[in-house]
Coordinates of C-alpha atoms in Angstrom, one line a residue:
M14 CA 0.4 0.0 0.2
F15 CA 3.1 2.3 1.3
E16 CA 4.3 1.1 -2.4
E17 CA 1.8 2.3 -4.2
N18 CA 0.6 5.6 -2.5
R19 CA 4.3 6.9 -3.6
I20 CA 3.9 5.7 -7.0
L21 CA 0.0 7.4 -7.0
S22 CA 2.3 10.3 -5.9
I23 CA 4.7 10.5 -8.4
N24 CA 5.4 14.5 -10.0
K25 CA 4.8 13.3 -13.6
N26 CA 5.5 16.1 -14.8
L27 CA 8.9 16.4 -13.0
L28 CA 9.4 13.0 -14.5
V29 CA 9.3 13.9 -18.0
S30 CA 11.3 16.8 -17.2
I31 CA 13.9 14.0 -16.2
V32 CA 13.3 11.6 -18.9
D33 CA 13.5 14.8 -21.6
L34 CA 17.0 16.1 -20.5
M35 CA 18.7 12.2 -19.9
K36 CA 17.4 10.5 -23.1
Q37 CA 19.8 13.1 -24.9
F38 CA 22.5 11.7 -23.3
V39 CA 22.1 8.0 -24.9
P40 CA 23.7 8.6 -28.7
I41 CA 26.3 10.0 -27.1
F42 CA 27.3 7.0 -24.5
D43 CA 25.7 4.7 -27.8
A44 CA 28.3 5.7 -29.8
L45 CA 30.9 5.8 -27.4
E46 CA 30.5 1.8 -27.2
F47 CA 30.6 1.4 -30.3
S48 CA 33.2 -1.7 -31.0
T49 CA 32.8 -1.6 -35.0
V50 CA 34.4 1.7 -35.9
P51 CA 36.7 4.5 -33.9
T52 CA 35.7 6.0 -30.9
I53 CA 38.7 7.5 -29.4
H54 CA 38.3 10.7 -31.6
I55 CA 35.0 11.4 -29.8
V56 CA 35.9 11.1 -26.4
V57 CA 36.5 15.4 -26.0
P58 CA 33.6 16.3 -28.4
S59 CA 31.7 14.4 -26.4
Y60 CA 32.4 16.1 -22.9
Y61 CA 31.3 19.2 -24.4
A62 CA 28.5 17.5 -26.4
M63 CA 26.9 17.0 -22.5
I64 CA 28.3 20.1 -20.6
A65 CA 26.0 21.8 -23.6
M66 CA 23.2 20.0 -21.9
V67 CA 23.2 20.5 -18.6
Q68 CA 23.8 23.9 -19.2
L69 CA 21.6 26.7 -16.5
D70 CA 19.3 28.7 -18.6
G71 CA 17.8 30.0 -15.0
Q72 CA 13.9 28.3 -16.5
E73 CA 14.1 24.8 -14.9
R74 CA 12.6 23.3 -12.0
P75 CA 14.4 23.4 -8.5
A76 CA 14.6 19.5 -9.0
I77 CA 16.2 19.9 -12.8
K78 CA 18.3 22.3 -11.9
I79 CA 20.1 20.3 -9.2
L80 CA 20.2 17.1 -11.1
K81 CA 22.1 19.8 -13.7
E82 CA 24.4 20.6 -11.3
N83 CA 25.2 17.1 -10.3
I84 CA 25.9 15.8 -13.9
Q85 CA 27.9 18.6 -14.4
N86 CA 29.9 18.4 -11.4
T87 CA 30.8 14.3 -12.1
L88 CA 31.4 15.2 -15.9
D89 CA 34.2 18.1 -14.3
T90 CA 35.6 15.3 -11.9
K91 CA 35.7 11.9 -13.3
Y92 CA 35.3 12.4 -16.8
W93 CA 37.0 15.2 -17.4
E94 CA 40.1 14.4 -15.2
S95 CA 40.4 11.2 -17.5
I96 CA 41.2 12.7 -20.7
M97 CA 44.8 12.9 -21.8
Q98 CA 46.3 14.4 -24.5
I99 CA 46.1 11.1 -26.7
H100 CA 42.4 12.2 -26.9
W101 CA 43.0 15.4 -28.0
I102 CA 45.1 14.1 -31.4
A103 CA 42.5 11.6 -32.0
T104 CA 39.9 14.4 -32.1
Y105 CA 42.3 16.3 -34.0
L106 CA 43.2 13.4 -36.4
D107 CA 39.3 13.6 -37.2
P108 CA 39.0 16.1 -39.8
S109 CA 35.4 17.3 -38.8
F110 CA 36.9 18.0 -35.6
R111 CA 40.5 19.4 -36.6
E112 CA 39.5 23.2 -36.0
L113 CA 38.5 22.5 -32.1
S114 CA 35.9 24.5 -33.0
F115 CA 33.7 23.3 -30.1
V116 CA 36.2 24.6 -27.4
T117 CA 34.4 28.2 -27.2
D118 CA 37.2 29.4 -24.8
K119 CA 39.8 30.8 -27.6
A120 CA 43.1 31.0 -26.2
Y121 CA 42.5 27.5 -24.4
R122 CA 41.7 26.0 -28.0
T123 CA 45.1 27.9 -29.2
T124 CA 47.0 26.3 -25.9
Q125 CA 45.4 22.6 -27.1
L126 CA 45.8 22.9 -30.7
K127 CA 50.0 23.7 -29.7
S128 CA 49.7 20.3 -27.3
I129 CA 48.9 18.3 -30.1
K130 CA 50.6 19.7 -32.6
E131 CA 53.6 18.9 -30.0
G132 CA 52.7 15.1 -29.0
L133 CA 52.2 14.5 -33.3
I134 CA 56.3 15.7 -33.2
I135 CA 56.9 13.0 -30.3
M136 CA 54.9 10.3 -32.5
A137 CA 56.4 11.4 -35.6
T138 CA 60.0 10.9 -34.0
D139 CA 59.1 7.6 -32.7
I140 CA 58.2 6.9 -36.2
E141 CA 61.7 8.1 -38.2
H142 CA 63.4 6.2 -35.2
E143 CA 61.1 2.5 -36.2
R144 CA 62.3 3.3 -40.0
K145 CA 66.2 4.2 -39.7
D146 CA 66.1 0.6 -36.9
H147 CA 64.5 -1.3 -40.1
N148 CA 67.1 0.5 -43.0
D149 CA 69.3 -0.6 -40.6
S150 CA 68.7 -4.0 -40.4
L151 CA 68.3 -4.1 -44.7
I152 CA 72.1 -3.6 -44.9
D153 CA 74.8 -6.0 -45.4
P154 CA 76.9 -5.3 -42.2
Q155 CA 80.6 -6.7 -43.2
P156 CA 80.8 -6.5 -47.3
S157 CA 83.0 -8.5 -49.3
I158 CA 86.5 -7.0 -49.0
K159 CA 87.2 -8.0 -52.5
K160 CA 84.6 -6.2 -53.9
S161 CA 84.9 -2.9 -52.0
R162 CA 88.2 -2.6 -53.9
I163 CA 87.0 -3.3 -56.7
E164 CA 84.2 -0.8 -56.5
G165 CA 86.9 1.3 -55.1
S166 CA 89.4 1.1 -58.1
A167 CA 86.5 1.2 -60.3
D168 CA 85.2 5.2 -58.9
P169 CA 86.1 6.2 -55.6
F170 CA 84.3 8.7 -55.2
A171 CA 81.6 7.2 -56.1
Q172 CA 79.7 7.7 -52.8
L173 CA 80.4 11.5 -52.6
R174 CA 79.3 11.8 -56.8
A175 CA 76.0 9.6 -55.3
V176 CA 75.2 12.1 -52.3
S177 CA 76.1 15.2 -54.0
S178 CA 73.1 14.3 -56.7
E179 CA 70.3 13.0 -53.7
P180 CA 67.9 15.7 -53.1
T181 CA 67.7 17.4 -49.5
K182 CA 65.7 15.5 -47.7
L183 CA 63.8 17.2 -44.9
S184 CA 63.5 16.9 -41.3
I185 CA 61.2 14.7 -39.8
K186 CA 59.6 18.0 -38.3
D187 CA 59.7 19.8 -41.6
E188 CA 57.8 16.7 -42.9
L189 CA 55.2 16.8 -40.4
F190 CA 54.5 20.4 -40.5
A191 CA 53.8 19.8 -44.2
E192 CA 51.7 17.6 -44.0
L193 CA 49.9 19.3 -41.4
S194 CA 49.5 22.3 -43.7
H195 CA 48.0 20.3 -46.3
Y196 CA 45.9 18.1 -43.8
S197 CA 44.0 21.1 -43.2
K198 CA 43.1 22.1 -46.3
L199 CA 41.8 18.5 -47.3
S200 CA 37.6 18.6 -48.0
Y201 CA 35.6 16.6 -45.6
S202 CA 32.7 15.5 -46.4
T203 CA 30.2 15.0 -43.4
T204 CA 27.2 14.0 -44.5
S205 CA 27.3 10.3 -43.3
K206 CA 24.9 9.0 -40.9
N207 CA 27.7 7.8 -38.8
P208 CA 31.3 9.5 -40.5
S209 CA 33.4 7.5 -37.9
S210 CA 33.1 4.7 -39.6
L211 CA 34.1 6.7 -42.6
L212 CA 37.6 8.2 -40.3
L213 CA 39.7 5.2 -41.3
D214 CA 38.6 5.0 -45.1
F215 CA 39.4 8.9 -45.5
W216 CA 42.9 7.8 -43.9
R217 CA 43.4 5.6 -46.5
T218 CA 42.8 7.6 -49.1
N219 CA 44.8 10.1 -48.5
E220 CA 48.1 7.6 -46.7
Q221 CA 49.8 8.9 -50.4
R222 CA 49.4 12.4 -49.7
L223 CA 49.6 12.6 -45.9
P224 CA 51.3 9.1 -44.9
L225 CA 53.3 10.9 -41.7
L226 CA 50.2 11.5 -40.2
S227 CA 48.2 8.2 -42.0
T228 CA 50.7 6.1 -39.8
I229 CA 50.0 7.7 -36.6
A230 CA 45.7 8.0 -37.5
K231 CA 45.8 4.0 -37.5
R232 CA 47.5 3.9 -34.4
I233 CA 45.8 6.0 -32.8
L234 CA 42.4 5.5 -33.8
V235 CA 42.3 1.5 -33.1
I236 CA 41.8 2.8 -29.5
Q237 CA 38.8 2.4 -28.6
G238 CA 37.1 5.4 -26.5
S239 CA 35.3 3.0 -24.0
S240 CA 35.4 0.3 -21.7
A241 CA 32.3 -1.4 -22.5
E242 CA 32.8 -3.8 -25.3
S243 CA 35.8 -5.1 -22.9
E244 CA 33.6 -4.7 -20.3
R245 CA 31.1 -7.2 -22.2
H246 CA 33.6 -9.5 -22.6
F247 CA 34.7 -9.7 -19.0
S248 CA 30.9 -10.5 -18.4
A249 CA 30.8 -13.2 -21.5
G250 CA 33.2 -14.7 -19.4
G251 CA 31.6 -14.8 -16.7
A252 CA 29.0 -16.5 -18.1
I253 CA 31.1 -19.1 -20.4
V254 CA 32.6 -20.7 -17.1
A255 CA 29.0 -20.9 -15.1
E256 CA 29.2 -22.9 -11.9
N257 CA 32.9 -23.9 -12.9
R258 CA 34.3 -20.3 -12.1
N259 CA 35.6 -20.2 -9.2
R260 CA 37.9 -23.6 -9.8
A261 CA 38.9 -21.8 -12.6
S262 CA 42.3 -19.5 -13.3
A263 CA 41.9 -16.5 -15.0
S264 CA 44.1 -17.2 -18.1
T265 CA 41.5 -20.2 -18.2
V266 CA 38.6 -18.2 -18.5
E267 CA 40.8 -15.6 -21.2
S268 CA 41.3 -18.7 -22.9
L269 CA 37.8 -19.8 -23.1
V270 CA 36.3 -16.2 -24.0
V271 CA 38.8 -16.5 -27.1
L272 CA 37.5 -19.5 -28.5
R273 CA 34.4 -18.5 -28.0
E274 CA 34.7 -15.6 -30.2
C275 CA 36.6 -17.3 -33.2
F276 CA 34.0 -20.2 -32.9
I277 CA 31.2 -17.7 -33.1
N278 CA 33.3 -15.8 -35.7
D279 CA 34.7 -19.1 -37.9
Q280 CA 38.0 -17.8 -37.0
W281 CA 39.9 -21.1 -36.9
P282 CA 43.7 -20.3 -38.0
D283 CA 44.4 -23.6 -40.4
S284 CA 47.9 -24.4 -39.4
S285 CA 48.2 -27.8 -40.6
T286 CA 50.1 -29.0 -43.3
E287 CA 49.0 -30.9 -46.0
S288 CA 50.1 -34.4 -43.9
D289 CA 47.9 -33.6 -41.1
K290 CA 45.3 -32.8 -43.6
S291 CA 45.4 -36.5 -45.2
K292 CA 46.3 -37.8 -42.0
S293 CA 43.0 -36.7 -40.5
Q294 CA 40.6 -37.6 -43.1
T295 CA 41.7 -41.3 -42.9
D296 CA 41.2 -41.2 -39.5
D297 CA 38.2 -39.4 -39.2
N298 CA 36.1 -42.2 -38.3
N299 CA 38.2 -42.7 -35.2
T300 CA 37.9 -39.0 -33.9
T301 CA 35.8 -38.1 -30.8
S302 CA 33.0 -35.2 -30.7
T303 CA 34.3 -31.6 -29.8
P304 CA 32.9 -29.8 -27.2
D305 CA 30.2 -27.2 -27.8
I306 CA 32.4 -24.4 -26.8
V307 CA 29.5 -21.6 -26.9
S308 CA 27.3 -24.1 -24.7
L309 CA 30.1 -23.8 -22.0

C-alpha cells in the first residue's frame, strides 16, 4: 500500500522533464560504446556536448537544476579528469573536429592545438627511429673486401657523387608540418549518418599524400574510447564458465573467451600441413566429438 501511494504521488511533469534531459545522453553513450568503428576521437567532443546539455538557463524546476549541477560536477571531476593528450590528438585527426571549434575558449583552444602538434612531433620522431632501425637492419654490415676493392678502384668518389646528387631530405619535423598544412586544407564530407565509420577510409585514401599523419592516425584510432566492449567480454567470460567459475583460473577464462569468439566468428586458424590434413581424413572415423564451446 505504501509503495502504491508513492507511485501515485509521483510528479508526472517532473518525471517527464527528467526523462527528456537524460535521454539526450543516450546517443553519446551509444556512440562511445561502438566496437566496430573508431571511438577514441569522440571522447573530447562528448564532454563538450554533455556539458552543453546541462547548462542552466534559469527556467529549470528546482529538482532539474540540482540534477544538472550534479551532472556537471560529475563530468568535471570524473570524465574530464580522465581525458589525456592522446584523446585530443585523436580528435584532431578527425577532419570534422580538427579546428576544435567546439572549444569556445579561444585561448584554451590555441593552447590545445599547440599541445596536439607537440604530441604529433613526438610520435613522428618515434616513427623516424623505427624507419631508421628498419633500414639499418637491411644493410649488410660486412661487405665483401674484394667487392669493396673492385668498386673502389673503379671510382673512389662514387659515394660522394651519389650523395651530392641526392635531393635534400626534409627533417621529420618539417615533413610533419608540411603534412599538417596540407591536412588543414583537405575537404571532408560529414553528410554520413555515422561519420566515424568513414574516418579510417579517409586516412586510407590519403595515405600517399599524408604518409606520416596516416601512420599516426591508424595507430591511435584503433584504440577504443570506452571500456564497455571489454567489460562485455569480461561478463561473457563469467557466463561461459558458469558454475565452474570458482575453480577456473584467470588464464583459463581468458582462453575460453578467445575460443568462444573464434568459434562464433568462424576464425579458426588453419595451421595444419598437407600431411596433417590427409592423416586427419584417414582418421576421421576414429575422432571423438568436439565439445560445444558456445554452450560451455
